[in-house]
PDB file of C-alpha atoms in Angstrom:
ATOM      1  CA  UNK C   1     191.863 178.756 265.482  1.00  0.00           C
ATOM      2  CA  UNK C   2     188.912 180.599 266.795  1.00  0.00           C
ATOM      3  CA  UNK C   3     186.072 177.080 267.176  1.00  0.00           C
ATOM      4  CA  UNK C   4     182.714 178.396 267.048  1.00  0.00           C
ATOM      5  CA  UNK C   5     181.534 182.351 266.142  1.00  0.00           C
ATOM      6  CA  UNK C   6     178.437 182.622 267.997  1.00  0.00           C
ATOM      7  CA  UNK C   7     179.433 181.149 271.576  1.00  0.00           C
ATOM      8  CA  UNK C   8     176.262 180.590 274.247  1.00  0.00           C
ATOM      9  CA  UNK C   9     175.975 182.287 277.148  1.00  0.00           C
ATOM     10  CA  UNK C  10     174.456 180.342 279.975  1.00  0.00           C
ATOM     11  CA  UNK C  11     174.543 180.867 283.536  1.00  0.00           C
ATOM     12  CA  UNK C  12     175.358 178.048 286.602  1.00  0.00           C
ATOM     13  CA  UNK C  13     171.827 179.454 288.196  1.00  0.00           C
ATOM     14  CA  UNK C  14     170.174 177.378 285.041  1.00  0.00           C
ATOM     15  CA  UNK C  15     170.960 174.133 285.837  1.00  0.00           C
ATOM     16  CA  UNK C  16     169.600 174.379 289.396  1.00  0.00           C
ATOM     17  CA  UNK C  17     167.279 171.607 290.394  1.00  0.00           C
ATOM     18  CA  UNK C  18     164.199 173.919 291.326  1.00  0.00           C
ATOM     19  CA  UNK C  19     165.510 176.576 290.789  1.00  0.00           C
ATOM     20  CA  UNK C  20     162.737 180.477 292.534  1.00  0.00           C
ATOM     21  CA  UNK C  21     162.742 182.580 288.860  1.00  0.00           C
ATOM     22  CA  UNK C  22     164.015 185.375 290.814  1.00  0.00           C
ATOM     23  CA  UNK C  23     166.801 184.022 292.525  1.00  0.00           C
ATOM     24  CA  UNK C  24     169.731 184.333 289.781  1.00  0.00           C
ATOM     25  CA  UNK C  25     172.383 184.378 292.132  1.00  0.00           C
ATOM     26  CA  UNK C  26     175.388 181.099 292.347  1.00  0.00           C
ATOM     27  CA  UNK C  27     176.462 178.858 295.248  1.00  0.00           C
ATOM     28  CA  UNK C  28     178.820 177.301 294.338  1.00  0.00           C
ATOM     29  CA  UNK C  29     180.527 174.676 297.002  1.00  0.00           C
ATOM     30  CA  UNK C  30     184.276 174.394 296.105  1.00  0.00           C
ATOM     31  CA  UNK C  31     185.445 170.604 296.664  1.00  0.00           C
ATOM     32  CA  UNK C  32     182.037 170.268 298.652  1.00  0.00           C
ATOM     33  CA  UNK C  33     181.867 172.205 302.051  1.00  0.00           C
ATOM     34  CA  UNK C  34     185.630 172.049 302.425  1.00  0.00           C
ATOM     35  CA  UNK C  35     186.306 174.112 305.327  1.00  0.00           C
ATOM     36  CA  UNK C  36     184.163 171.775 306.732  1.00  0.00           C
ATOM     37  CA  UNK C  37     184.709 168.099 305.308  1.00  0.00           C
ATOM     38  CA  UNK C  38     187.773 166.376 303.312  1.00  0.00           C
ATOM     39  CA  UNK C  39     187.367 168.441 300.350  1.00  0.00           C
ATOM     40  CA  UNK C  40     186.931 166.041 297.195  1.00  0.00           C
ATOM     41  CA  UNK C  41     184.863 163.565 299.381  1.00  0.00           C
ATOM     42  CA  UNK C  42     181.521 162.003 299.822  1.00  0.00           C
ATOM     43  CA  UNK C  43     181.184 163.584 303.104  1.00  0.00           C
ATOM     44  CA  UNK C  44     182.103 167.070 302.272  1.00  0.00           C
ATOM     45  CA  UNK C  45     179.196 166.650 298.571  1.00  0.00           C
ATOM     46  CA  UNK C  46     176.852 165.638 301.285  1.00  0.00           C
ATOM     47  CA  UNK C  47     177.916 168.667 303.651  1.00  0.00           C
ATOM     48  CA  UNK C  48     176.730 170.526 300.897  1.00  0.00           C
ATOM     49  CA  UNK C  49     173.807 169.339 300.278  1.00  0.00           C
ATOM     50  CA  UNK C  50     172.406 169.766 304.045  1.00  0.00           C
ATOM     51  CA  UNK C  51     174.746 173.235 304.228  1.00  0.00           C
ATOM     52  CA  UNK C  52     171.669 174.564 300.797  1.00  0.00           C
ATOM     53  CA  UNK C  53     175.083 175.046 298.323  1.00  0.00           C
ATOM     54  CA  UNK C  54     173.328 175.402 294.731  1.00  0.00           C
ATOM     55  CA  UNK C  55     176.422 173.529 293.140  1.00  0.00           C
ATOM     56  CA  UNK C  56     179.795 171.501 294.092  1.00  0.00           C
ATOM     57  CA  UNK C  57     182.637 171.752 292.684  1.00  0.00           C
ATOM     58  CA  UNK C  58     184.452 168.578 291.557  1.00  0.00           C
ATOM     59  CA  UNK C  59     188.269 167.579 289.879  1.00  0.00           C
ATOM     60  CA  UNK C  60     188.273 164.405 287.825  1.00  0.00           C
ATOM     61  CA  UNK C  61     190.890 162.605 286.603  1.00  0.00           C
ATOM     62  CA  UNK C  62     191.998 159.170 285.265  1.00  0.00           C
ATOM     63  CA  UNK C  63     193.141 156.849 287.024  1.00  0.00           C
ATOM     64  CA  UNK C  64     195.602 154.204 285.584  1.00  0.00           C
ATOM     65  CA  UNK C  65     192.655 151.900 283.875  1.00  0.00           C
ATOM     66  CA  UNK C  66     190.691 154.599 282.926  1.00  0.00           C
ATOM     67  CA  UNK C  67     188.415 155.796 286.007  1.00  0.00           C
ATOM     68  CA  UNK C  68     187.300 158.806 286.267  1.00  0.00           C
ATOM     69  CA  UNK C  69     187.827 158.621 290.014  1.00  0.00           C
ATOM     70  CA  UNK C  70     187.324 163.052 291.671  1.00  0.00           C
ATOM     71  CA  UNK C  71     190.563 164.476 293.260  1.00  0.00           C
ATOM     72  CA  UNK C  72     192.357 167.338 292.516  1.00  0.00           C
ATOM     73  CA  UNK C  73     195.464 167.202 293.190  1.00  0.00           C
ATOM     74  CA  UNK C  74     198.313 165.049 290.395  1.00  0.00           C
ATOM     75  CA  UNK C  75     200.050 163.767 293.154  1.00  0.00           C
ATOM     76  CA  UNK C  76     198.266 161.519 296.129  1.00  0.00           C
ATOM     77  CA  UNK C  77     200.228 162.536 299.435  1.00  0.00           C
ATOM     78  CA  UNK C  78     198.501 166.023 300.263  1.00  0.00           C
ATOM     79  CA  UNK C  79     195.276 164.174 300.798  1.00  0.00           C
ATOM     80  CA  UNK C  80     195.810 159.653 301.208  1.00  0.00           C
ATOM     81  CA  UNK C  81     198.153 158.546 302.866  1.00  0.00           C
ATOM     82  CA  UNK C  82     199.439 157.471 299.489  1.00  0.00           C
ATOM     83  CA  UNK C  83     202.590 158.088 297.629  1.00  0.00           C
ATOM     84  CA  UNK C  84     202.880 158.601 293.754  1.00  0.00           C
ATOM     85  CA  UNK C  85     200.170 160.275 291.625  1.00  0.00           C
ATOM     86  CA  UNK C  86     196.542 159.590 290.779  1.00  0.00           C
ATOM     87  CA  UNK C  87     196.799 158.729 287.155  1.00  0.00           C
ATOM     88  CA  UNK C  88     199.966 155.505 288.361  1.00  0.00           C
ATOM     89  CA  UNK C  89     197.008 153.942 290.450  1.00  0.00           C
ATOM     90  CA  UNK C  90     194.418 151.617 289.656  1.00  0.00           C
ATOM     91  CA  UNK C  91     191.284 152.166 291.034  1.00  0.00           C
ATOM     92  CA  UNK C  92     191.330 149.246 293.068  1.00  0.00           C
ATOM     93  CA  UNK C  93     194.653 150.534 294.317  1.00  0.00           C
ATOM     94  CA  UNK C  94     193.071 154.355 295.034  1.00  0.00           C
ATOM     95  CA  UNK C  95     190.118 153.388 296.737  1.00  0.00           C
ATOM     96  CA  UNK C  96     192.897 151.261 300.121  1.00  0.00           C
ATOM     97  CA  UNK C  97     193.829 154.587 300.707  1.00  0.00           C
ATOM     98  CA  UNK C  98     192.505 157.096 303.368  1.00  0.00           C
ATOM     99  CA  UNK C  99     191.199 159.848 301.959  1.00  0.00           C
ATOM    100  CA  UNK C 100     189.999 161.493 305.209  1.00  0.00           C
ATOM    101  CA  UNK C 101     192.687 161.485 308.233  1.00  0.00           C
ATOM    102  CA  UNK C 102     194.822 163.993 307.156  1.00  0.00           C
ATOM    103  CA  UNK C 103     192.033 166.115 307.966  1.00  0.00           C
ATOM    104  CA  UNK C 104     190.324 165.403 310.922  1.00  0.00           C
ATOM    105  CA  UNK C 105     190.866 161.455 312.350  1.00  0.00           C
ATOM    106  CA  UNK C 106     187.003 161.447 312.597  1.00  0.00           C
ATOM    107  CA  UNK C 107     187.354 160.536 308.473  1.00  0.00           C
ATOM    108  CA  UNK C 108     189.203 157.771 309.027  1.00  0.00           C
ATOM    109  CA  UNK C 109     189.083 156.007 306.545  1.00  0.00           C
ATOM    110  CA  UNK C 110     187.181 157.972 303.447  1.00  0.00           C
ATOM    111  CA  UNK C 111     187.424 156.385 300.586  1.00  0.00           C
ATOM    112  CA  UNK C 112     188.257 158.814 297.280  1.00  0.00           C
ATOM    113  CA  UNK C 113     185.587 158.471 295.183  1.00  0.00           C
ATOM    114  CA  UNK C 114     184.457 157.477 291.218  1.00  0.00           C
ATOM    115  CA  UNK C 115     181.987 160.931 289.322  1.00  0.00           C
ATOM    116  CA  UNK C 116     179.655 158.446 288.979  1.00  0.00           C
ATOM    117  CA  UNK C 117     179.359 157.342 293.007  1.00  0.00           C
ATOM    118  CA  UNK C 118     179.408 161.131 293.695  1.00  0.00           C
ATOM    119  CA  UNK C 119     176.903 161.983 291.308  1.00  0.00           C
ATOM    120  CA  UNK C 120     175.000 159.247 292.580  1.00  0.00           C
ATOM    121  CA  UNK C 121     174.615 160.952 296.007  1.00  0.00           C
ATOM    122  CA  UNK C 122     173.673 164.335 293.423  1.00  0.00           C
ATOM    123  CA  UNK C 123     171.524 164.005 292.172  1.00  0.00           C
ATOM    124  CA  UNK C 124     167.567 165.497 292.493  1.00  0.00           C
ATOM    125  CA  UNK C 125     169.717 166.958 295.015  1.00  0.00           C
ATOM    126  CA  UNK C 126     172.447 169.426 293.684  1.00  0.00           C
ATOM    127  CA  UNK C 127     173.986 170.396 290.041  1.00  0.00           C
ATOM    128  CA  UNK C 128     177.450 169.197 289.484  1.00  0.00           C
ATOM    129  CA  UNK C 129     180.587 171.658 288.546  1.00  0.00           C
ATOM    130  CA  UNK C 130     182.810 169.259 286.995  1.00  0.00           C
ATOM    131  CA  UNK C 131     186.364 170.947 286.705  1.00  0.00           C
ATOM    132  CA  UNK C 132     188.646 168.302 283.844  1.00  0.00           C
ATOM    133  CA  UNK C 133     192.010 168.633 285.542  1.00  0.00           C
ATOM    134  CA  UNK C 134     194.979 169.726 282.951  1.00  0.00           C
ATOM    135  CA  UNK C 135     197.345 167.388 283.330  1.00  0.00           C
ATOM    136  CA  UNK C 136     193.750 164.755 282.490  1.00  0.00           C
ATOM    137  CA  UNK C 137     193.556 166.242 279.310  1.00  0.00           C
ATOM    138  CA  UNK C 138     194.949 164.276 276.108  1.00  0.00           C
ATOM    139  CA  UNK C 139     195.445 165.747 271.912  1.00  0.00           C
ATOM    140  CA  UNK C 140     192.444 163.015 271.343  1.00  0.00           C
ATOM    141  CA  UNK C 141     189.125 164.246 271.926  1.00  0.00           C
ATOM    142  CA  UNK C 142     188.408 160.526 271.639  1.00  0.00           C
ATOM    143  CA  UNK C 143     187.980 158.460 274.049  1.00  0.00           C
ATOM    144  CA  UNK C 144     189.678 160.634 276.558  1.00  0.00           C
ATOM    145  CA  UNK C 145     188.097 161.650 280.046  1.00  0.00           C
ATOM    146  CA  UNK C 146     185.996 164.354 278.400  1.00  0.00           C
ATOM    147  CA  UNK C 147     184.028 161.451 276.543  1.00  0.00           C
ATOM    148  CA  UNK C 148     184.717 158.990 279.922  1.00  0.00           C
ATOM    149  CA  UNK C 149     182.867 161.885 281.813  1.00  0.00           C
ATOM    150  CA  UNK C 150     180.248 162.841 279.738  1.00  0.00           C
ATOM    151  CA  UNK C 151     179.553 159.268 279.494  1.00  0.00           C
ATOM    152  CA  UNK C 152     179.151 158.688 282.671  1.00  0.00           C
ATOM    153  CA  UNK C 153     176.567 162.318 283.405  1.00  0.00           C
ATOM    154  CA  UNK C 154     174.913 160.549 280.771  1.00  0.00           C
ATOM    155  CA  UNK C 155     174.029 156.891 282.436  1.00  0.00           C
ATOM    156  CA  UNK C 156     173.746 159.522 286.257  1.00  0.00           C
ATOM    157  CA  UNK C 157     170.706 160.867 284.563  1.00  0.00           C
ATOM    158  CA  UNK C 158     172.344 164.245 285.505  1.00  0.00           C
ATOM    159  CA  UNK C 159     171.887 166.325 282.027  1.00  0.00           C
ATOM    160  CA  UNK C 160     171.004 169.610 282.287  1.00  0.00           C
ATOM    161  CA  UNK C 161     172.125 169.483 286.088  1.00  0.00           C
ATOM    162  CA  UNK C 162     175.928 169.701 285.373  1.00  0.00           C
ATOM    163  CA  UNK C 163     178.423 172.472 284.095  1.00  0.00           C
ATOM    164  CA  UNK C 164     182.396 171.051 283.129  1.00  0.00           C
ATOM    165  CA  UNK C 165     185.079 173.651 282.956  1.00  0.00           C
ATOM    166  CA  UNK C 166     188.667 173.710 282.371  1.00  0.00           C
ATOM    167  CA  UNK C 167     192.023 175.597 282.800  1.00  0.00           C
ATOM    168  CA  UNK C 168     192.865 173.710 279.294  1.00  0.00           C
ATOM    169  CA  UNK C 169     191.319 174.887 276.247  1.00  0.00           C
ATOM    170  CA  UNK C 170     191.565 171.934 274.944  1.00  0.00           C
ATOM    171  CA  UNK C 171     189.507 170.552 277.637  1.00  0.00           C
ATOM    172  CA  UNK C 172     186.367 172.398 276.785  1.00  0.00           C
ATOM    173  CA  UNK C 173     186.761 171.870 272.877  1.00  0.00           C
ATOM    174  CA  UNK C 174     186.560 168.310 272.469  1.00  0.00           C
ATOM    175  CA  UNK C 175     183.735 168.733 274.988  1.00  0.00           C
ATOM    176  CA  UNK C 176     181.921 170.876 272.722  1.00  0.00           C
ATOM    177  CA  UNK C 177     183.254 169.119 269.181  1.00  0.00           C
ATOM    178  CA  UNK C 178     181.981 165.989 271.795  1.00  0.00           C
ATOM    179  CA  UNK C 179     178.139 167.520 272.533  1.00  0.00           C
ATOM    180  CA  UNK C 180     177.278 171.018 271.927  1.00  0.00           C
ATOM    181  CA  UNK C 181     174.702 171.379 273.781  1.00  0.00           C
ATOM    182  CA  UNK C 182     177.088 170.563 277.073  1.00  0.00           C
ATOM    183  CA  UNK C 183     177.666 173.497 279.331  1.00  0.00           C
ATOM    184  CA  UNK C 184     180.984 174.642 279.291  1.00  0.00           C
ATOM    185  CA  UNK C 185     182.588 177.198 281.507  1.00  0.00           C
ATOM    186  CA  UNK C 186     186.241 178.354 280.443  1.00  0.00           C
ATOM    187  CA  UNK C 187     188.851 178.980 284.062  1.00  0.00           C
ATOM    188  CA  UNK C 188     191.319 181.223 282.849  1.00  0.00           C
ATOM    189  CA  UNK C 189     195.449 181.398 282.651  1.00  0.00           C
ATOM    190  CA  UNK C 190     196.943 183.838 281.816  1.00  0.00           C
ATOM    191  CA  UNK C 191     199.508 181.280 280.186  1.00  0.00           C
ATOM    192  CA  UNK C 192     196.944 180.298 277.802  1.00  0.00           C
ATOM    193  CA  UNK C 193     194.857 183.471 277.231  1.00  0.00           C
ATOM    194  CA  UNK C 194     197.909 186.316 277.947  1.00  0.00           C
ATOM    195  CA  UNK C 195     195.558 189.928 277.731  1.00  0.00           C
ATOM    196  CA  UNK C 196     192.662 188.671 276.122  1.00  0.00           C
ATOM    197  CA  UNK C 197     189.130 190.193 277.257  1.00  0.00           C
ATOM    198  CA  UNK C 198     186.370 187.057 278.496  1.00  0.00           C
ATOM    199  CA  UNK C 199     184.715 188.049 275.438  1.00  0.00           C
ATOM    200  CA  UNK C 200     187.421 186.431 273.401  1.00  0.00           C
ATOM    201  CA  UNK C 201     188.518 183.875 275.339  1.00  0.00           C
ATOM    202  CA  UNK C 202     184.852 182.246 275.348  1.00  0.00           C
ATOM    203  CA  UNK C 203     184.746 183.167 271.989  1.00  0.00           C
ATOM    204  CA  UNK C 204     187.387 181.467 270.788  1.00  0.00           C
ATOM    205  CA  UNK C 205     186.819 178.340 273.123  1.00  0.00           C
ATOM    206  CA  UNK C 206     182.716 178.019 272.559  1.00  0.00           C
ATOM    207  CA  UNK C 207     182.558 178.271 276.147  1.00  0.00           C
ATOM    208  CA  UNK C 208     178.788 179.114 278.570  1.00  0.00           C
ATOM    209  CA  UNK C 209     181.029 181.170 280.988  1.00  0.00           C
ATOM    210  CA  UNK C 210     183.685 182.807 282.380  1.00  0.00           C
ATOM    211  CA  UNK C 211     185.560 181.387 285.550  1.00  0.00           C
ATOM    212  CA  UNK C 212     188.220 183.564 287.227  1.00  0.00           C
ATOM    213  CA  UNK C 213     190.184 183.863 290.432  1.00  0.00           C
ATOM    214  CA  UNK C 214     189.209 186.553 293.076  1.00  0.00           C
ATOM    215  CA  UNK C 215     192.338 188.338 292.601  1.00  0.00           C
ATOM    216  CA  UNK C 216     192.533 188.622 288.747  1.00  0.00           C
ATOM    217  CA  UNK C 217     188.514 190.095 287.918  1.00  0.00           C
ATOM    218  CA  UNK C 218     189.064 193.583 287.940  1.00  0.00           C
ATOM    219  CA  UNK C 219     187.094 196.824 286.540  1.00  0.00           C
ATOM    220  CA  UNK C 220     188.333 195.790 282.539  1.00  0.00           C
ATOM    221  CA  UNK C 221     186.903 192.447 282.676  1.00  0.00           C
ATOM    222  CA  UNK C 222     183.418 193.580 285.105  1.00  0.00           C
ATOM    223  CA  UNK C 223     182.568 195.958 281.933  1.00  0.00           C
ATOM    224  CA  UNK C 224     183.039 193.588 279.162  1.00  0.00           C
ATOM    225  CA  UNK C 225     180.968 190.811 281.306  1.00  0.00           C
ATOM    226  CA  UNK C 226     178.129 193.309 281.259  1.00  0.00           C
ATOM    227  CA  UNK C 227     178.480 194.711 278.142  1.00  0.00           C
ATOM    228  CA  UNK C 228     178.271 190.796 276.476  1.00  0.00           C
ATOM    229  CA  UNK C 229     176.030 189.532 279.080  1.00  0.00           C
ATOM    230  CA  UNK C 230     178.242 186.698 280.229  1.00  0.00           C
ATOM    231  CA  UNK C 231     178.192 184.772 283.109  1.00  0.00           C
ATOM    232  CA  UNK C 232     180.778 185.351 285.558  1.00  0.00           C
ATOM    233  CA  UNK C 233     181.857 183.730 288.330  1.00  0.00           C
ATOM    234  CA  UNK C 234     184.641 183.973 290.999  1.00  0.00           C
ATOM    235  CA  UNK C 235     186.438 181.976 292.951  1.00  0.00           C
ATOM    236  CA  UNK C 236     187.252 181.072 295.839  1.00  0.00           C
ATOM    237  CA  UNK C 237     186.075 183.757 297.744  1.00  0.00           C
ATOM    238  CA  UNK C 238     185.521 182.403 302.122  1.00  0.00           C
ATOM    239  CA  UNK C 239     185.188 186.288 304.188  1.00  0.00           C
ATOM    240  CA  UNK C 240     181.997 187.374 303.778  1.00  0.00           C
ATOM    241  CA  UNK C 241     183.585 191.232 302.915  1.00  0.00           C
ATOM    242  CA  UNK C 242     184.429 189.858 299.921  1.00  0.00           C
ATOM    243  CA  UNK C 243     181.733 187.800 299.060  1.00  0.00           C
ATOM    244  CA  UNK C 244     179.344 191.072 299.960  1.00  0.00           C
ATOM    245  CA  UNK C 245     181.641 192.243 297.076  1.00  0.00           C
ATOM    246  CA  UNK C 246     181.964 191.001 294.549  1.00  0.00           C
ATOM    247  CA  UNK C 247     177.586 189.867 294.820  1.00  0.00           C
ATOM    248  CA  UNK C 248     177.476 193.617 294.100  1.00  0.00           C
ATOM    249  CA  UNK C 249     178.945 194.155 291.807  1.00  0.00           C
ATOM    250  CA  UNK C 250     176.669 191.399 289.735  1.00  0.00           C
ATOM    251  CA  UNK C 251     179.095 188.036 289.694  1.00  0.00           C
ATOM    252  CA  UNK C 252     176.645 185.065 288.314  1.00  0.00           C
ATOM    253  CA  UNK C 253     178.549 183.041 291.720  1.00  0.00           C
ATOM    254  CA  UNK C 254     180.943 182.808 293.728  1.00  0.00           C
ATOM    255  CA  UNK C 255     183.226 179.198 294.703  1.00  0.00           C
ATOM    256  CA  UNK C 256     183.639 178.992 298.841  1.00  0.00           C
ATOM    257  CA  UNK C 257     184.719 176.648 300.691  1.00  0.00           C
ATOM    258  CA  UNK C 258     182.375 178.177 303.340  1.00  0.00           C
ATOM    259  CA  UNK C 259     178.682 177.517 301.388  1.00  0.00           C
ATOM    260  CA  UNK C 260     177.165 177.158 304.330  1.00  0.00           C
ATOM    261  CA  UNK C 261     178.036 181.357 305.275  1.00  0.00           C
ATOM    262  CA  UNK C 262     177.630 182.444 301.639  1.00  0.00           C
ATOM    263  CA  UNK C 263     174.373 181.477 301.441  1.00  0.00           C
ATOM    264  CA  UNK C 264     173.740 183.877 304.080  1.00  0.00           C
ATOM    265  CA  UNK C 265     175.716 186.600 302.944  1.00  0.00           C
ATOM    266  CA  UNK C 266     174.349 186.209 299.458  1.00  0.00           C
ATOM    267  CA  UNK C 267     170.265 185.766 301.337  1.00  0.00           C
ATOM    268  CA  UNK C 268     171.046 189.381 303.401  1.00  0.00           C
ATOM    269  CA  UNK C 269     172.765 191.688 300.795  1.00  0.00           C
ATOM    270  CA  UNK C 270     169.242 190.327 298.363  1.00  0.00           C
ATOM    271  CA  UNK C 271     167.233 191.521 301.149  1.00  0.00           C
ATOM    272  CA  UNK C 272     169.135 195.036 301.309  1.00  0.00           C
ATOM    273  CA  UNK C 273     169.335 195.554 297.752  1.00  0.00           C
ATOM    274  CA  UNK C 274     165.643 195.411 297.620  1.00  0.00           C
ATOM    275  CA  UNK C 275     164.607 197.637 300.545  1.00  0.00           C
ATOM    276  CA  UNK C 276     166.953 200.340 298.720  1.00  0.00           C
ATOM    277  CA  UNK C 277     165.061 199.784 295.824  1.00  0.00           C
ATOM    278  CA  UNK C 278     167.429 197.805 292.996  1.00  0.00           C
ATOM    279  CA  UNK C 279     166.736 196.435 289.617  1.00  0.00           C
TER     280      UNK C 279
END
C-alpha cells in the first residue's frame, strides 16, 4: 500500500549545523572518515569532524539485549577480533572486542560505539545520517530499532540534525508512523523497487530524499529527480573525477570515505561555476 500521497522534500544540507545560505551541497562522511580510520568508530567520526564534513553516515543494529550499536556488517568478524553476529551478543560482550586493530595497529583497543556515544561526539558539531540495517528491521514498528533510535536521538538533543535512511522500506514507513516529522531518505535497492522511478519510490514510502549508488544513477533518474525537486545523494565516491562529475550534474550530496578530498573538490567546482556564471 502507498504510505502517503504528498511526500516532502528535505535535502541533507538543511540538517547541517550553521548552514550557509549559498551552500546547498552536502559532504557526507561514509562511516566517518573511513579511508583514514576504522569505519563506524569514534576516531572515524572525530576525523570527519576535523576534516570539515557536513554529515557523518553510520549504521545501526540491535544487540541481543536490545541496545543500539553502530556497526555495518551483520557478522562481526571483518571489523573486530570476534565471531558471530551482532544480534547474538550483548552490549557488554561487544564492548570487549577490538574494533580498530584490523584497520591499523595504532587503533588497537578501539571499541564498537553505541549510537548514544556517537551522537554525544557529534552534537553541536556535525549532522548525522543513521542507516538502519535491514537485518535489524522487524514487522513491528513499535519497540523495534526504529523507535529505539528515535528515542536516543530525542535524548541527545539532536532533533533537526539527524536523517534516517534504510534499504528496507519497512524501516522508512515505521519511522514516519512513529514520528511523521523525522527526515528519512530511501536507499534504493532493486529487489524492493524494481524499475520504479525515484519520484514513485519516494512517494510510495513517504521519504524526504533519494539515495543510490554511483553505478545506478543515470540520466533518466537525474531528469526525474530534477523534475520533481527530489534531493538525491550518491554513494560511495572516492575519486576526484567522479566527485566533479556528480557535483556538476547537480546532486544534493555525495557519500565518501574521503571527506577532506570531497570538500576541496566541491569548493573548486563551486568557484569554477561562479567564474563561468552558473546560476
